Amino acid sequence: MSPHDSLTEKLEHLSLPVRKNVKLAPYTTMGVGGKALLFVEVRTTSELEQAITLALDESVPYMVMGRGSNLIISDHGYEGMVILNKADHWQILQNHAPASPKNKVSSRFISLDKSTGTADLTYSDHDAEDIVIRVESGIRMEFLIKALLKAGITGLQWFAGIPATVGGAVFMNIHGGNHFFADFVEQVCLTNGRITRTMNHDYFQFDYDWSILHQTGEIVLWTDLNLKKGDVHKAAALAREWARQKANQPRRSAGCIFRNLTAAQQKQHNLPTPSVGYLVDKILNLKGKKCGDAIISPKHAAFIENLGKASAADVMELIKLIQQRAREQLELELKTEIQTIGKF
Ligand SMILES: Cc1cc2nc3c(=O)[nH]c(=O)nc-3n(C[C@H](O)[C@H](O)[C@H](O)COP(=O)(O)OP(=O)(O)OC[C@H]3O[C@@H](n4cnc5c(N)ncnc54)[C@H](O)[C@@H]3O)c2cc1C
């Protein structure tokens, strides 16, 4: 029996139905990519852990997918098992004292657009009472924010409109408004399929678009977040405003393709903003450039959009074009913010 068949049999024995040759494009926001040899959906952290352990036992490569909002999957697909993480339970930890303040990540924030909405986008609820919650990694950010506000808990409103799961948010250390997800992370339970352990904030070496998980490949099972019993009405207004502003961004994309510029790069090239969108639009003049059905978004030039039938190769072609032009015109190396899966 092949390792794939053996893995399928073992997972089905655990009542986890495995599908073969599943198209991955519909599971990503960009909507490109070929098929996964095996595909399994998990609904609890224990199923997630078991699926990883069994894949290791059978030497079948695996990857864990959340919302697929930061992924470009190869047109040739993925020759292993994709685990779609839908573990979405959360709870308040009673009588839990929050840990001491975290090291701050250096920012590359774009100025907030305060002109359009009614909410104060830079307020702080620092003085409100602390509360700690434990949340599973497959929960969707928008669902969690809503559920928390309903329970009188604030803190995550800055991330409204970001199509992430909590696992993806820890992996990438997402940023919204003037905040990083790391600001709220107290400890995280991780597994590599062999060892499951709980690590505190410092282990992750959180940085801009980065956590140590990029190196270790460990998977987030759950995380404890330090939040506030803050002003729910103010937080809800802010969440609505962020979601409104983000709704204007191209949804059929993988978010911003490139990391924003460092302060040193911005200064060296005398640019008014660290935004790569500004650079692609005003300096490289590539906004609206198309390859097949992929386009450098006319709405926001830091995004590449799928107009309908784009391939991963089309998207990669545009990424390479932007990088090449930045190198030729400015001697600038643009680093990607997205994850690529499979062979390109
Ligand atoms: C329209 C749009 C707007 C966006 N706006 C923002 C924004 O404002 N700020 C921002 O920071 N990002 C933004 N993004 C990017 C994206 O939403 C984030 O990077 C997000 O964290 C990805 O989460 P995900 O669950 O979709 O992860 P996926 O895309 O499914 O996976 C991304 C990576 O995370 C890993 N991963 C997923 N789950 C786990 C887990 N449980 N444990 C360990 N690793 C895991 C995957 O293996 C993969 O390597 C945007 C994207 C889109 C499409």
GROMACS .gro file of C-alpha atoms and ligand atoms in nm:
model
  397
    1MET     CA    1   0.000   0.000   0.000
    2SER     CA    2   0.134   0.350  -0.083
    3PRO     CA    3   0.204   0.596   0.205
    4HIS     CA    4  -0.085   0.811   0.076
    5ASP     CA    5  -0.330   0.520   0.087
    6SER     CA    6  -0.206   0.415   0.429
    7LEU     CA    7  -0.243   0.773   0.562
    8THR     CA    8  -0.593   0.796   0.413
    9GLU     CA    9  -0.691   0.470   0.582
   10LYS     CA   10  -0.556   0.581   0.921
   11LEU     CA   11  -0.728   0.920   0.905
   12GLU     CA   12  -1.057   0.761   0.802
   13HIS     CA   13  -1.021   0.527   1.098
   14LEU     CA   14  -1.030   0.846   1.312
   15SER     CA   15  -1.346   0.953   1.125
   16LEU     CA   16  -1.155   1.220   0.934
   17PRO     CA   17  -1.269   1.195   0.572
   18VAL     CA   18  -0.983   1.245   0.327
   19ARG     CA   19  -1.041   1.367  -0.028
   20LYS     CA   20  -0.802   1.304  -0.317
   21ASN     CA   21  -0.692   1.543  -0.593
   22VAL     CA   22  -0.875   1.843  -0.450
   23LYS     CA   23  -0.855   2.178  -0.634
   24LEU     CA   24  -0.696   2.427  -0.395
   25ALA     CA   25  -0.781   2.751  -0.576
   26PRO     CA   26  -1.129   2.779  -0.414
   27TYR     CA   27  -0.968   2.757  -0.069
   28THR     CA   28  -0.754   3.066  -0.128
   29THR     CA   29  -0.852   3.431  -0.162
   30MET     CA   30  -0.631   3.469  -0.471
   31GLY     CA   31  -0.812   3.178  -0.636
   32VAL     CA   32  -0.513   3.026  -0.814
   33GLY     CA   33  -0.333   2.694  -0.782
   34GLY     CA   34  -0.355   2.325  -0.875
   35LYS     CA   35  -0.465   2.021  -0.675
   36ALA     CA   36  -0.359   1.868  -0.345
   37LEU     CA   37  -0.292   1.496  -0.357
   38LEU     CA   38  -0.477   1.462  -0.024
   39PHE     CA   39  -0.704   1.709   0.157
   40VAL     CA   40  -0.849   1.681   0.505
   41GLU     CA   41  -1.058   1.923   0.710
   42VAL     CA   42  -1.009   1.930   1.089
   43ARG     CA   43  -1.248   2.082   1.342
   44THR     CA   44  -1.058   2.042   1.670
   45THR     CA   45  -0.699   2.096   1.779
   46SER     CA   46  -0.672   1.729   1.869
   47GLU     CA   47  -0.771   1.633   1.509
   48LEU     CA   48  -0.515   1.884   1.381
   49GLU     CA   49  -0.242   1.733   1.597
   50GLN     CA   50  -0.336   1.376   1.498
   51ALA     CA   51  -0.342   1.457   1.126
   52ILE     CA   52   0.010   1.602   1.148
   53THR     CA   53   0.146   1.306   1.347
   54LEU     CA   54   0.001   1.054   1.102
   55ALA     CA   55   0.139   1.245   0.801
   56LEU     CA   56   0.483   1.232   0.967
   57ASP     CA   57   0.445   0.860   1.042
   58GLU     CA   58   0.375   0.795   0.673
   59SER     CA   59   0.639   1.047   0.551
   60VAL     CA   60   0.374   1.237   0.355
   61PRO     CA   61   0.447   1.613   0.335
   62TYR     CA   62   0.173   1.829   0.485
   63MET     CA   63   0.077   2.193   0.510
   64VAL     CA   64  -0.178   2.364   0.732
   65MET     CA   65  -0.407   2.615   0.568
   66GLY     CA   66  -0.626   2.876   0.735
   67ARG     CA   67  -0.815   3.119   0.513
   68GLY     CA   68  -0.558   3.085   0.235
   69SER     CA   69  -0.534   3.465   0.227
   70ASN     CA   70  -0.155   3.485   0.215
   71LEU     CA   71  -0.090   3.203  -0.029
   72ILE     CA   72   0.003   3.159  -0.390
   73ILE     CA   73  -0.025   2.790  -0.471
   74SER     CA   74   0.156   2.656  -0.777
   75ASP     CA   75  -0.046   2.556  -1.083
   76HIS     CA   76   0.119   2.212  -1.036
   77GLY     CA   77  -0.050   2.183  -0.698
   78TYR     CA   78   0.084   2.033  -0.377
   79GLU     CA   79   0.222   1.679  -0.363
   80GLY     CA   80   0.121   1.608  -0.008
   81MET     CA   81  -0.168   1.657   0.232
   82VAL     CA   82  -0.334   1.994   0.289
   83ILE     CA   83  -0.492   2.021   0.635
   84LEU     CA   84  -0.770   2.281   0.638
   85ASN     CA   85  -0.786   2.411   0.994
   86LYS     CA   86  -1.135   2.484   1.124
   87ALA     CA   87  -1.067   2.440   1.500
   88ASP     CA   88  -1.259   2.741   1.625
   89HIS     CA   89  -1.337   2.716   1.995
   90TRP     CA   90  -1.256   3.005   2.234
   91GLN     CA   91  -1.298   3.065   2.607
   92ILE     CA   92  -1.226   3.322   2.877
   93LEU     CA   93  -0.953   3.215   3.122
   94GLN     CA   94  -1.088   3.301   3.465
   95ASN     CA   95  -0.858   3.449   3.731
   96HIS     CA   96  -0.566   3.458   3.491
   97ALA     CA   97  -0.314   3.736   3.548
   98PRO     CA   98  -0.174   3.870   3.220
   99ALA     CA   99   0.203   3.857   3.164
  100SER     CA  100   0.424   4.167   3.165
  101PRO     CA  101   0.433   4.405   2.862
  102LYS     CA  102   0.589   4.278   2.539
  103ASN     CA  103   0.884   4.400   2.334
  104LYS     CA  104   0.751   4.623   2.062
  105VAL     CA  105   0.806   4.532   1.695
  106SER     CA  106   0.949   4.817   1.487
  107SER     CA  107   0.673   4.943   1.260
  108ARG     CA  108   0.645   5.023   0.889
  109PHE     CA  109   0.294   5.155   0.921
  110ILE     CA  110   0.127   5.359   0.652
  111SER     CA  111  -0.046   5.674   0.786
  112LEU     CA  112  -0.399   5.597   0.890
  113ASP     CA  113  -0.672   5.740   0.674
  114LYS     CA  114  -0.856   5.939   0.940
  115SER     CA  115  -1.040   6.162   0.697
  116THR     CA  116  -1.321   5.935   0.581
  117GLY     CA  117  -1.483   5.768   0.881
  118THR     CA  118  -1.632   5.870   1.209
  119ALA     CA  119  -1.429   5.645   1.439
  120ASP     CA  120  -1.111   5.755   1.617
  121LEU     CA  121  -0.862   5.514   1.457
  122THR     CA  122  -0.578   5.579   1.698
  123TYR     CA  123  -0.744   5.562   2.041
  124SER     CA  124  -0.599   5.345   2.316
  125ASP     CA  125  -0.785   5.127   2.568
  126HIS     CA  126  -0.466   5.074   2.764
  127ASP     CA  127  -0.625   5.173   3.097
  128ALA     CA  128  -0.916   4.926   3.076
  129GLU     CA  129  -0.922   4.608   3.286
  130ASP     CA  130  -0.724   4.309   3.148
  131ILE     CA  131  -0.879   3.980   3.046
  132VAL     CA  132  -0.712   3.670   2.899
  133ILE     CA  133  -0.879   3.439   2.646
  134ARG     CA  134  -0.768   3.107   2.496
  135VAL     CA  135  -0.850   3.071   2.129
  136GLU     CA  136  -0.804   2.783   1.883
  137SER     CA  137  -0.599   2.850   1.575
  138GLY     CA  138  -0.860   2.786   1.305
  139ILE     CA  139  -1.100   3.057   1.421
  140ARG     CA  140  -1.162   3.334   1.169
  141MET     CA  141  -1.064   3.682   1.277
  142GLU     CA  142  -1.394   3.851   1.188
  143PHE     CA  143  -1.592   3.585   1.376
  144LEU     CA  144  -1.366   3.617   1.681
  145ILE     CA  145  -1.385   3.998   1.688
  146LYS     CA  146  -1.767   3.987   1.675
  147ALA     CA  147  -1.793   3.717   1.942
  148LEU     CA  148  -1.553   3.905   2.171
  149LEU     CA  149  -1.736   4.236   2.138
  150LYS     CA  150  -2.061   4.056   2.219
  151ALA     CA  151  -1.892   3.925   2.536
  152GLY     CA  152  -1.772   4.277   2.631
  153ILE     CA  153  -1.409   4.214   2.529
  154THR     CA  154  -1.204   4.455   2.318
  155GLY     CA  155  -0.854   4.460   2.174
  156LEU     CA  156  -0.868   4.286   1.836
  157GLN     CA  157  -1.079   4.553   1.661
  158TRP     CA  158  -0.766   4.678   1.479
  159PHE     CA  159  -0.763   4.357   1.273
  160ALA     CA  160  -1.120   4.387   1.142
  161GLY     CA  161  -1.143   4.316   0.770
  162ILE     CA  162  -0.831   4.098   0.758
  163PRO     CA  163  -0.926   3.756   0.618
  164ALA     CA  164  -0.705   3.559   0.859
  165THR     CA  165  -0.735   3.269   1.099
  166VAL     CA  166  -0.563   3.307   1.437
  167GLY     CA  167  -0.297   3.050   1.332
  168GLY     CA  168  -0.213   3.253   1.021
  169ALA     CA  169  -0.217   3.572   1.230
  170VAL     CA  170   0.046   3.433   1.469
  171PHE     CA  171   0.255   3.287   1.184
  172MET     CA  172   0.263   3.621   0.997
  173ASN     CA  173   0.227   3.856   1.297
  174ILE     CA  174  -0.046   4.046   1.112
  175HIS     CA  175  -0.066   4.422   1.141
  176GLY     CA  176  -0.376   4.640   1.151
  177GLY     CA  177  -0.389   5.011   1.234
  178ASN     CA  178  -0.095   5.080   1.461
  179HIS     CA  179  -0.096   4.729   1.606
  180PHE     CA  180   0.070   4.395   1.555
  181PHE     CA  181  -0.102   4.070   1.654
  182ALA     CA  182   0.207   3.999   1.866
  183ASP     CA  183   0.104   4.288   2.097
  184PHE     CA  184  -0.173   4.061   2.231
  185VAL     CA  185  -0.006   3.719   2.231
  186GLU     CA  186   0.081   3.584   2.575
  187GLN     CA  187   0.157   3.218   2.504
  188VAL     CA  188   0.096   2.970   2.226
  189CYS     CA  189   0.057   2.593   2.215
  190LEU     CA  190   0.260   2.451   1.927
  191THR     CA  191   0.309   2.110   1.775
  192ASN     CA  192   0.550   1.959   1.525
  193GLY     CA  193   0.360   1.631   1.524
  194ARG     CA  194   0.603   1.474   1.770
  195ILE     CA  195   0.630   1.729   2.050
  196THR     CA  196   0.350   1.957   2.167
  197ARG     CA  197   0.457   2.241   2.394
  198THR     CA  198   0.342   2.581   2.517
  199MET     CA  199   0.580   2.867   2.447
  200ASN     CA  200   0.561   3.225   2.568
  201HIS     CA  201   0.566   3.545   2.363
  202ASP     CA  202   0.944   3.588   2.357
  203TYR     CA  203   1.001   3.251   2.185
  204PHE     CA  204   0.838   3.380   1.866
  205GLN     CA  205   1.086   3.664   1.797
  206PHE     CA  206   0.795   3.848   1.638
  207ASP     CA  207   0.891   4.102   1.377
  208TYR     CA  208   0.728   4.274   1.081
  209ASP     CA  209   0.548   3.994   0.886
  210TRP     CA  210   0.754   3.741   1.075
  211SER     CA  211   0.760   3.489   1.358
  212ILE     CA  212   1.003   3.207   1.439
  213LEU     CA  213   0.743   2.965   1.295
  214HIS     CA  214   0.874   3.055   0.947
  215GLN     CA  215   1.191   2.869   1.051
  216THR     CA  216   1.064   2.595   1.280
  217GLY     CA  217   0.756   2.490   1.079
  218GLU     CA  218   0.570   2.431   1.408
  219ILE     CA  219   0.193   2.457   1.396
  220VAL     CA  220  -0.021   2.671   1.625
  221LEU     CA  221  -0.289   2.473   1.809
  222TRP     CA  222  -0.417   2.752   2.035
  223THR     CA  223  -0.303   3.082   2.178
  224ASP     CA  224  -0.372   3.289   2.490
  225LEU     CA  225  -0.442   3.655   2.413
  226ASN     CA  226  -0.423   3.948   2.656
  227LEU     CA  227  -0.727   4.163   2.586
  228LYS     CA  228  -0.934   4.433   2.760
  229LYS     CA  229  -1.274   4.486   2.910
  230GLY     CA  230  -1.276   4.814   2.719
  231ASP     CA  231  -1.537   5.039   2.559
  232VAL     CA  232  -1.729   4.798   2.334
  233HIS     CA  233  -1.916   5.071   2.143
  234LYS     CA  234  -1.597   5.253   2.056
  235ALA     CA  235  -1.424   4.927   1.959
  236ALA     CA  236  -1.723   4.819   1.745
  237ALA     CA  237  -1.723   5.156   1.564
  238LEU     CA  238  -1.352   5.119   1.498
  239ALA     CA  239  -1.394   4.760   1.373
  240ARG     CA  240  -1.670   4.876   1.135
  241GLU     CA  241  -1.452   5.158   1.005
  242TRP     CA  242  -1.153   4.930   0.946
  243ALA     CA  243  -1.370   4.669   0.775
  244ARG     CA  244  -1.515   4.947   0.555
  245GLN     CA  245  -1.172   5.076   0.454
  246LYS     CA  246  -1.044   4.725   0.389
  247ALA     CA  247  -1.350   4.631   0.182
  248ASN     CA  248  -1.208   4.867  -0.083
  249GLN     CA  249  -0.900   4.650  -0.115
  250PRO     CA  250  -0.905   4.379  -0.384
  251ARG     CA  251  -1.045   4.070  -0.208
  252ARG     CA  252  -0.944   3.829  -0.488
  253SER     CA  253  -0.579   3.872  -0.395
  254ALA     CA  254  -0.326   3.751  -0.139
  255GLY     CA  255  -0.309   4.089   0.035
  256CYS     CA  256  -0.005   4.311  -0.013
  257ILE     CA  257   0.249   4.119  -0.218
  258PHE     CA  258   0.558   4.296  -0.082
  259ARG     CA  259   0.677   4.408   0.259
  260ASN     CA  260   0.669   4.783   0.302
  261LEU     CA  261   1.003   4.960   0.284
  262THR     CA  262   1.225   5.006   0.585
  263ALA     CA  263   1.281   5.361   0.713
  264ALA     CA  264   1.635   5.347   0.567
  265GLN     CA  265   1.508   5.245   0.220
  266GLN     CA  266   1.240   5.514   0.227
  267LYS     CA  267   1.501   5.777   0.316
  268GLN     CA  268   1.755   5.653   0.061
  269HIS     CA  269   1.501   5.682  -0.222
  270ASN     CA  270   1.347   6.001  -0.089
  271LEU     CA  271   0.995   5.858  -0.087
  272PRO     CA  272   0.704   6.021   0.100
  273THR     CA  273   0.579   5.683   0.232
  274PRO     CA  274   0.710   5.329   0.300
  275SER     CA  275   0.418   5.196   0.092
  276VAL     CA  276   0.520   4.962  -0.191
  277GLY     CA  277   0.184   5.047  -0.351
  278TYR     CA  278   0.304   5.408  -0.394
  279LEU     CA  279   0.634   5.287  -0.538
  280VAL     CA  280   0.470   5.050  -0.789
  281ASP     CA  281   0.217   5.315  -0.893
  282LYS     CA  282   0.407   5.646  -0.895
  283ILE     CA  283   0.771   5.547  -0.946
  284LEU     CA  284   0.761   5.221  -1.144
  285ASN     CA  285   0.437   5.313  -1.328
  286LEU     CA  286   0.315   4.954  -1.326
  287LYS     CA  287  -0.036   5.001  -1.185
  288GLY     CA  288  -0.290   4.824  -1.409
  289LYS     CA  289  -0.026   4.609  -1.583
  290LYS     CA  290  -0.174   4.269  -1.675
  291CYS     CA  291  -0.047   3.919  -1.734
  292GLY     CA  292  -0.322   3.682  -1.844
  293ASP     CA  293  -0.605   3.740  -1.599
  294ALA     CA  294  -0.376   3.873  -1.323
  295ILE     CA  295  -0.347   4.249  -1.283
  296ILE     CA  296  -0.150   4.489  -1.063
  297SER     CA  297  -0.458   4.627  -0.899
  298PRO     CA  298  -0.581   4.962  -1.029
  299LYS     CA  299  -0.735   5.011  -0.680
  300HIS     CA  300  -0.418   4.948  -0.481
  301ALA     CA  301  -0.089   4.879  -0.662
  302ALA     CA  302   0.057   4.675  -0.372
  303PHE     CA  303  -0.200   4.405  -0.455
  304ILE     CA  304  -0.215   4.166  -0.750
  305GLU     CA  305  -0.572   4.076  -0.834
  306ASN     CA  306  -0.723   3.775  -1.007
  307LEU     CA  307  -0.974   3.904  -1.263
  308GLY     CA  308  -1.123   3.557  -1.308
  309LYS     CA  309  -0.907   3.289  -1.464
  310ALA     CA  310  -0.555   3.391  -1.364
  311SER     CA  311  -0.295   3.119  -1.311
  312ALA     CA  312  -0.029   3.115  -1.042
  313ALA     CA  313   0.226   3.157  -1.324
  314ASP     CA  314   0.052   3.483  -1.431
  315VAL     CA  315   0.073   3.616  -1.075
  316MET     CA  316   0.439   3.519  -1.041
  317GLU     CA  317   0.518   3.687  -1.373
  318LEU     CA  318   0.384   4.018  -1.239
  319ILE     CA  319   0.572   3.977  -0.911
  320LYS     CA  320   0.896   3.920  -1.103
  321LEU     CA  321   0.828   4.220  -1.325
  322ILE     CA  322   0.784   4.452  -1.024
  323GLN     CA  323   1.100   4.316  -0.861
  324GLN     CA  324   1.300   4.350  -1.181
  325ARG     CA  325   1.189   4.711  -1.240
  326ALA     CA  326   1.264   4.806  -0.876
  327ARG     CA  327   1.611   4.654  -0.915
  328GLU     CA  328   1.679   4.828  -1.249
  329GLN     CA  329   1.538   5.170  -1.163
  330LEU     CA  330   1.627   5.198  -0.794
  331GLU     CA  331   1.866   4.915  -0.711
  332LEU     CA  332   1.603   4.810  -0.460
  333GLU     CA  333   1.534   4.447  -0.360
  334LEU     CA  334   1.163   4.409  -0.282
  335LYS     CA  335   1.086   4.127  -0.041
  336THR     CA  336   0.762   3.934  -0.077
  337GLU     CA  337   0.514   3.909   0.209
  338ILE     CA  338   0.322   3.611   0.064
  339GLN     CA  339   0.390   3.239   0.102
  340THR     CA  340   0.436   3.029  -0.211
  341ILE     CA  341   0.340   2.661  -0.203
  342GLY     CA  342   0.453   2.391  -0.447
  343LYS     CA  343   0.687   2.408  -0.748
  344PHE     CA  344   0.724   2.726  -0.953
  345LIG     C1  345  -0.785   4.148   0.105
  345LIG     C2  346  -0.673   4.114   0.200
  345LIG     C3  347  -0.636   4.205   0.297
  345LIG     C4  348  -0.530   4.176   0.385
  345LIG     N1  349  -0.497   4.269   0.480
  345LIG     C5  350  -0.396   4.241   0.567
  345LIG     C6  351  -0.361   4.336   0.667
  345LIG     O1  352  -0.421   4.443   0.680
  345LIG     N2  353  -0.258   4.307   0.751
  345LIG     C7  354  -0.190   4.189   0.741
  345LIG     O2  355  -0.096   4.168   0.820
  345LIG     N3  356  -0.223   4.095   0.647
  345LIG     C8  357  -0.324   4.118   0.560
  345LIG     N4  358  -0.357   4.025   0.465
  345LIG     C9  359  -0.278   3.900   0.453
  345LIG    C10  360  -0.335   3.776   0.526
  345LIG     O3  361  -0.472   3.793   0.557
  345LIG    C11  362  -0.255   3.744   0.653
  345LIG     O4  363  -0.121   3.715   0.621
  345LIG    C12  364  -0.312   3.626   0.734
  345LIG     O5  365  -0.237   3.612   0.851
  345LIG    C13  366  -0.313   3.492   0.665
  345LIG     O6  367  -0.387   3.403   0.750
  345LIG     P1  368  -0.453   3.271   0.694
  345LIG     O7  369  -0.524   3.205   0.804
  345LIG     O8  370  -0.533   3.300   0.571
  345LIG     O9  371  -0.323   3.188   0.654
  345LIG     P2  372  -0.296   3.108   0.518
  345LIG    O10  373  -0.292   3.203   0.404
  345LIG    O11  374  -0.390   2.994   0.507
  345LIG    O12  375  -0.149   3.055   0.544
  345LIG    C14  376  -0.042   3.147   0.546
  345LIG    C15  377   0.078   3.082   0.615
  345LIG    O13  378   0.043   3.062   0.752
  345LIG    C16  379   0.065   2.926   0.787
  345LIG     N5  380  -0.036   2.887   0.886
  345LIG    C17  381  -0.170   2.892   0.875
  345LIG     N6  382  -0.228   2.843   0.987
  345LIG    C18  383  -0.126   2.807   1.070
  345LIG    C19  384  -0.119   2.750   1.200
  345LIG     N7  385  -0.229   2.714   1.266
  345LIG     N8  386   0.002   2.731   1.255
  345LIG    C20  387   0.117   2.763   1.190
  345LIG     N9  388   0.116   2.815   1.065
  345LIG    C21  389  -0.004   2.837   1.006
  345LIG    C22  390   0.042   2.849   0.657
  345LIG    O14  391   0.101   2.721   0.662
  345LIG    C23  392   0.109   2.942   0.557
  345LIG    O15  393   0.248   2.924   0.554
  345LIG    C24  394  -0.462   4.051   0.375
  345LIG    C25  395  -0.502   3.958   0.278
  345LIG    C26  396  -0.606   3.988   0.191
  345LIG    C27  397  -0.648   3.888   0.086
   0.00000   0.00000   0.00000
